[in-house]
Amino acid sequence: MNEHLDNKSYVSVFLLLEFSAIRELQILHFFLFLGLYLITVSGNLLIIAAVAFDRRLHTPMYFFLMNLAIQDIGAVSVTLPKSMVNSLMNTRHISYAGCVVQVFGYLFFAVSDVFLLTVMGYDRYVAICNPLQYEMVMNRTACTKNIAAVWVAAFLYSLVHTIGTFVCPFCSNVINQFFCEVPQLLTLACSNLYLIEIGAIIISVMLAFCCFVYVVVTYVHIFSAVLKIPSIQGRKKVFSTCLPHLMVFSVFCFTICLAYLRPPSNTPSYLDFVLTVMYTIFPPMFNPIIYSMRNKDIKNAFSKLLYLRHSSGSFTTSIGM
């Protein structure tokens, strides 16, 4: 297939970034992405299972954390499998429809992450700064409405951006990235319609920045309240739940904004590849580690799950004997 097409030609297939022309390195790429994918999915599934089966974790904070884990699984499942299959099968192809699905799917899960992390910041603010009103403000109905608003807003956002990206014809079908990324697709556009999507991206980055500022201001109030807590143990507990959230949100926002505001290269770039990996793979992979590493409730839930599994296996073995 020709890499560069006639002006305003219809594109039926795109060519994704080839990790290497050497077959052994392609296989290495497959196993590397497979390992990252399995670590990410298994870690987030553990979070979901822990929250779902431990009634002590049926609180707003862990309800939001479970939704974050679902979104993280969706984000990596939209981007990584196709790249792994291409490396394994020694091909670069992705269909036009498949590219549309990738753009919509990734935007949907990434944006829902930003909105949800913002809601989680508000949840922590109410819990720490207004504890007497917490149960009234963050009740089951309010949490459900917040999650519904996050999913609906993310759906509408991704739909608008997907239409804005694919409304213009493409002069080339070569995407210098391992999945269909919006900035890379806009460099292939033949008409000035892509300027509309660029404007939408700038507005989106400003929205993400506003969410970031809101979360930072929220945590300034939280940390001010925490410093007034006389108990050192109480301070540690609050910091163990708040600092990971702030760190995850900061890394995710800064890397994705840098990637989308930086002019994309017309040739394969290792910097573009590294930035994309940083905001597509690392946050979903490290979220379970960061949120569970110093969280005693999650650790206890994991232990309970492992104990139940071990007990079930022992019981089955004894029955078989």
mmCIF file of N, CA, C and O in Angstrom, residues 4 50 135 148 234 313:
data_model
loop_
_atom_site.group_PDB
_atom_site.id
_atom_site.type_symbol
_atom_site.label_atom_id
_atom_site.label_comp_id
_atom_site.label_asym_id
_atom_site.label_seq_id
_atom_site.Cartn_x
_atom_site.Cartn_y
_atom_site.Cartn_z
ATOM 1 N N HIS A 4 1.932 7.491 0.849
ATOM 2 C CA HIS A 4 1.396 8.831 0.632
ATOM 3 C C HIS A 4 0.350 8.736 -0.470
ATOM 4 O O HIS A 4 0.595 8.199 -1.549
ATOM 5 N N ALA A 50 -11.065 -6.614 45.265
ATOM 6 C CA ALA A 50 -10.956 -6.264 46.684
ATOM 7 C C ALA A 50 -12.110 -5.377 47.126
ATOM 8 O O ALA A 50 -12.717 -5.605 48.179
ATOM 9 N N GLU A 135 -21.220 12.149 55.181
ATOM 10 C CA GLU A 135 -22.223 11.138 54.853
ATOM 11 C C GLU A 135 -23.427 11.750 54.146
ATOM 12 O O GLU A 135 -24.059 11.084 53.316
ATOM 13 N N ALA A 148 -22.024 8.715 37.040
ATOM 14 C CA ALA A 148 -22.801 8.809 35.803
ATOM 15 C C ALA A 148 -22.414 10.057 35.021
ATOM 16 O O ALA A 148 -22.269 10.020 33.787
ATOM 17 N N GLY A 234 -2.818 9.945 62.667
ATOM 18 C CA GLY A 234 -3.895 10.471 61.840
ATOM 19 C C GLY A 234 -3.362 11.203 60.616
ATOM 20 O O GLY A 234 -3.911 11.091 59.514
ATOM 21 N N GLY A 313 -9.237 -23.614 48.073
ATOM 22 C CA GLY A 313 -8.415 -24.648 47.454
ATOM 23 C C GLY A 313 -8.147 -25.793 48.409
ATOM 24 O O GLY A 313 -8.198 -26.957 48.018
#
